[in-house]
């Protein structure tokens, strides 16, 4: 993500769907988007759930959409091709 996104600390909704992303900077989101209420990362290529638990620190988060991603346990991620 670009450094300029730091200007969006008051961001409430983030739609990052349909981007073919393999991973997401979950920890970064928690640290830099503390007021996030809705996060949509659907229709990507996120194959591992490692780090997602960090989102529990987002106290305002009410809606999380991870649908249409090939999410599997982190241990199996090494067997997938994720560029």
mmCIF file with all atom_site columns, C-alpha atoms in Angstrom:
data_model
loop_
_atom_site.group_PDB
_atom_site.id
_atom_site.type_symbol
_atom_site.label_atom_id
_atom_site.label_alt_id
_atom_site.label_comp_id
_atom_site.label_asym_id
_atom_site.label_entity_id
_atom_site.label_seq_id
_atom_site.pdbx_PDB_ins_code
_atom_site.Cartn_x
_atom_site.Cartn_y
_atom_site.Cartn_z
_atom_site.occupancy
_atom_site.B_iso_or_equiv
_atom_site.pdbx_formal_charge
_atom_site.auth_seq_id
_atom_site.auth_comp_id
_atom_site.auth_asym_id
_atom_site.auth_atom_id
_atom_site.pdbx_PDB_model_num
ATOM 1  C CA . UNK A 1 1  ? 0.000   0.000   0.000  1.00 0.00 ? 1  UNK A CA 1
ATOM 2  C CA . UNK A 1 2  ? 1.244   3.499   -0.721 1.00 0.00 ? 2  UNK A CA 1
ATOM 3  C CA . UNK A 1 3  ? 2.691   5.586   2.108  1.00 0.00 ? 3  UNK A CA 1
ATOM 4  C CA . UNK A 1 4  ? 0.086   8.274   1.422  1.00 0.00 ? 4  UNK A CA 1
ATOM 5  C CA . UNK A 1 5  ? -2.636  6.022   2.838  1.00 0.00 ? 5  UNK A CA 1
ATOM 6  C CA . UNK A 1 6  ? -1.517  7.198   6.303  1.00 0.00 ? 6  UNK A CA 1
ATOM 7  C CA . UNK A 1 7  ? -3.665  10.244  5.573  1.00 0.00 ? 7  UNK A CA 1
ATOM 8  C CA . UNK A 1 8  ? -6.716  7.984   5.872  1.00 0.00 ? 8  UNK A CA 1
ATOM 9  C CA . UNK A 1 9  ? -6.558  7.179   9.596  1.00 0.00 ? 9  UNK A CA 1
ATOM 10 C CA . UNK A 1 10 ? -10.235 8.158   9.852  1.00 0.00 ? 10 UNK A CA 1
ATOM 11 C CA . UNK A 1 11 ? -11.251 5.722   7.110  1.00 0.00 ? 11 UNK A CA 1
ATOM 12 C CA . UNK A 1 12 ? -14.386 3.775   8.070  1.00 0.00 ? 12 UNK A CA 1
ATOM 13 C CA . UNK A 1 13 ? -14.913 1.548   5.021  1.00 0.00 ? 13 UNK A CA 1
ATOM 14 C CA . UNK A 1 14 ? -12.327 -0.084  2.794  1.00 0.00 ? 14 UNK A CA 1
ATOM 15 C CA . UNK A 1 15 ? -13.243 -2.067  -0.304 1.00 0.00 ? 15 UNK A CA 1
ATOM 16 C CA . UNK A 1 16 ? -10.205 -3.974  -1.547 1.00 0.00 ? 16 UNK A CA 1
ATOM 17 C CA . UNK A 1 17 ? -12.189 -6.582  -3.469 1.00 0.00 ? 17 UNK A CA 1
ATOM 18 C CA . UNK A 1 18 ? -11.368 -7.897  -6.954 1.00 0.00 ? 18 UNK A CA 1
ATOM 19 C CA . UNK A 1 19 ? -7.630  -7.144  -6.819 1.00 0.00 ? 19 UNK A CA 1
ATOM 20 C CA . UNK A 1 20 ? -6.022  -10.618 -7.120 1.00 0.00 ? 20 UNK A CA 1
ATOM 21 C CA . UNK A 1 21 ? -4.197  -9.978  -3.826 1.00 0.00 ? 21 UNK A CA 1
ATOM 22 C CA . UNK A 1 22 ? -2.502  -13.027 -2.297 1.00 0.00 ? 22 UNK A CA 1
ATOM 23 C CA . UNK A 1 23 ? -1.886  -11.488 1.094  1.00 0.00 ? 23 UNK A CA 1
ATOM 24 C CA . UNK A 1 24 ? -3.135  -8.537  3.076  1.00 0.00 ? 24 UNK A CA 1
ATOM 25 C CA . UNK A 1 25 ? -1.217  -6.344  5.525  1.00 0.00 ? 25 UNK A CA 1
ATOM 26 C CA . UNK A 1 26 ? -3.541  -7.212  8.421  1.00 0.00 ? 26 UNK A CA 1
ATOM 27 C CA . UNK A 1 27 ? -1.236  -5.853  11.121 1.00 0.00 ? 27 UNK A CA 1
ATOM 28 C CA . UNK A 1 28 ? -0.657  -2.654  9.192  1.00 0.00 ? 28 UNK A CA 1
ATOM 29 C CA . UNK A 1 29 ? -4.406  -2.154  8.856  1.00 0.00 ? 29 UNK A CA 1
ATOM 30 C CA . UNK A 1 30 ? -4.849  -2.557  12.605 1.00 0.00 ? 30 UNK A CA 1
ATOM 31 C CA . UNK A 1 31 ? -2.093  -0.049  13.329 1.00 0.00 ? 31 UNK A CA 1
ATOM 32 C CA . UNK A 1 32 ? -3.056  2.531   10.701 1.00 0.00 ? 32 UNK A CA 1
ATOM 33 C CA . UNK A 1 33 ? -6.822  2.231   10.193 1.00 0.00 ? 33 UNK A CA 1
ATOM 34 C CA . UNK A 1 34 ? -8.086  2.034   13.785 1.00 0.00 ? 34 UNK A CA 1
ATOM 35 C CA . UNK A 1 35 ? -11.591 3.328   13.000 1.00 0.00 ? 35 UNK A CA 1
ATOM 36 C CA . UNK A 1 36 ? -12.339 0.781   10.274 1.00 0.00 ? 36 UNK A CA 1
ATOM 37 C CA . UNK A 1 37 ? -15.946 -0.462  10.463 1.00 0.00 ? 37 UNK A CA 1
ATOM 38 C CA . UNK A 1 38 ? -16.222 -2.402  7.188  1.00 0.00 ? 38 UNK A CA 1
ATOM 39 C CA . UNK A 1 39 ? -13.515 -4.283  5.300  1.00 0.00 ? 39 UNK A CA 1
ATOM 40 C CA . UNK A 1 40 ? -14.185 -6.056  2.015  1.00 0.00 ? 40 UNK A CA 1
ATOM 41 C CA . UNK A 1 41 ? -11.342 -8.193  0.669  1.00 0.00 ? 41 UNK A CA 1
ATOM 42 C CA . UNK A 1 42 ? -13.599 -10.570 -1.258 1.00 0.00 ? 42 UNK A CA 1
ATOM 43 C CA . UNK A 1 43 ? -12.788 -11.977 -4.696 1.00 0.00 ? 43 UNK A CA 1
ATOM 44 C CA . UNK A 1 44 ? -9.027  -11.985 -4.256 1.00 0.00 ? 44 UNK A CA 1
ATOM 45 C CA . UNK A 1 45 ? -6.497  -14.803 -4.026 1.00 0.00 ? 45 UNK A CA 1
ATOM 46 C CA . UNK A 1 46 ? -5.915  -14.795 -0.274 1.00 0.00 ? 46 UNK A CA 1
ATOM 47 C CA . UNK A 1 47 ? -4.944  -18.367 0.432  1.00 0.00 ? 47 UNK A CA 1
ATOM 48 C CA . UNK A 1 48 ? -3.834  -18.273 4.064  1.00 0.00 ? 48 UNK A CA 1
ATOM 49 C CA . UNK A 1 49 ? -5.565  -17.098 7.188  1.00 0.00 ? 49 UNK A CA 1
ATOM 50 C CA . UNK A 1 50 ? -2.358  -16.228 9.061  1.00 0.00 ? 50 UNK A CA 1
ATOM 51 C CA . UNK A 1 51 ? -2.588  -12.732 10.467 1.00 0.00 ? 51 UNK A CA 1
ATOM 52 C CA . UNK A 1 52 ? -6.339  -12.341 10.083 1.00 0.00 ? 52 UNK A CA 1
ATOM 53 C CA . UNK A 1 53 ? -6.746  -12.787 13.839 1.00 0.00 ? 53 UNK A CA 1
ATOM 54 C CA . UNK A 1 54 ? -5.034  -9.415  14.261 1.00 0.00 ? 54 UNK A CA 1
ATOM 55 C CA . UNK A 1 55 ? -8.240  -7.812  12.997 1.00 0.00 ? 55 UNK A CA 1
ATOM 56 C CA . UNK A 1 56 ? -9.808  -8.632  16.358 1.00 0.00 ? 56 UNK A CA 1
ATOM 57 C CA . UNK A 1 57 ? -7.904  -5.592  17.642 1.00 0.00 ? 57 UNK A CA 1
ATOM 58 C CA . UNK A 1 58 ? -10.037 -3.342  15.420 1.00 0.00 ? 58 UNK A CA 1
ATOM 59 C CA . UNK A 1 59 ? -12.657 -2.486  18.018 1.00 0.00 ? 59 UNK A CA 1
ATOM 60 C CA . UNK A 1 60 ? -15.027 -0.798  15.540 1.00 0.00 ? 60 UNK A CA 1
ATOM 61 C CA . UNK A 1 61 ? -14.902 -3.513  12.845 1.00 0.00 ? 61 UNK A CA 1
ATOM 62 C CA . UNK A 1 62 ? -18.408 -4.866  12.306 1.00 0.00 ? 62 UNK A CA 1
ATOM 63 C CA . UNK A 1 63 ? -18.305 -6.296  8.792  1.00 0.00 ? 63 UNK A CA 1
ATOM 64 C CA . UNK A 1 64 ? -15.531 -8.396  7.263  1.00 0.00 ? 64 UNK A CA 1
ATOM 65 C CA . UNK A 1 65 ? -16.018 -9.992  3.847  1.00 0.00 ? 65 UNK A CA 1
ATOM 66 C CA . UNK A 1 66 ? -13.396 -12.571 2.842  1.00 0.00 ? 66 UNK A CA 1
ATOM 67 C CA . UNK A 1 67 ? -15.706 -14.542 0.560  1.00 0.00 ? 67 UNK A CA 1
ATOM 68 C CA . UNK A 1 68 ? -14.487 -15.952 -2.745 1.00 0.00 ? 68 UNK A CA 1
ATOM 69 C CA . UNK A 1 69 ? -10.903 -16.417 -1.558 1.00 0.00 ? 69 UNK A CA 1
ATOM 70 C CA . UNK A 1 70 ? -9.165  -19.811 -1.474 1.00 0.00 ? 70 UNK A CA 1
ATOM 71 C CA . UNK A 1 71 ? -8.432  -19.473 2.244  1.00 0.00 ? 71 UNK A CA 1
ATOM 72 C CA . UNK A 1 72 ? -6.786  -22.546 3.727  1.00 0.00 ? 72 UNK A CA 1
ATOM 73 C CA . UNK A 1 73 ? -4.880  -23.088 6.971  1.00 0.00 ? 73 UNK A CA 1
ATOM 74 C CA . UNK A 1 74 ? -1.474  -21.384 6.935  1.00 0.00 ? 74 UNK A CA 1
ATOM 75 C CA . UNK A 1 75 ? 0.441   -24.670 6.919  1.00 0.00 ? 75 UNK A CA 1
ATOM 76 C CA . UNK A 1 76 ? -0.983  -25.571 3.516  1.00 0.00 ? 76 UNK A CA 1
ATOM 77 C CA . UNK A 1 77 ? -0.132  -22.213 1.963  1.00 0.00 ? 77 UNK A CA 1
ATOM 78 C CA . UNK A 1 78 ? 3.393   -23.359 1.147  1.00 0.00 ? 78 UNK A CA 1
ATOM 79 C CA . UNK A 1 79 ? 1.975   -25.867 -1.314 1.00 0.00 ? 79 UNK A CA 1
ATOM 80 C CA . UNK A 1 80 ? 0.134   -23.210 -3.329 1.00 0.00 ? 80 UNK A CA 1
ATOM 81 C CA . UNK A 1 81 ? 1.544   -20.864 -5.936 1.00 0.00 ? 81 UNK A CA 1
ATOM 82 C CA . UNK A 1 82 ? 0.811   -17.388 -4.695 1.00 0.00 ? 82 UNK A CA 1
ATOM 83 C CA . UNK A 1 83 ? 2.697   -14.609 -6.451 1.00 0.00 ? 83 UNK A CA 1
#
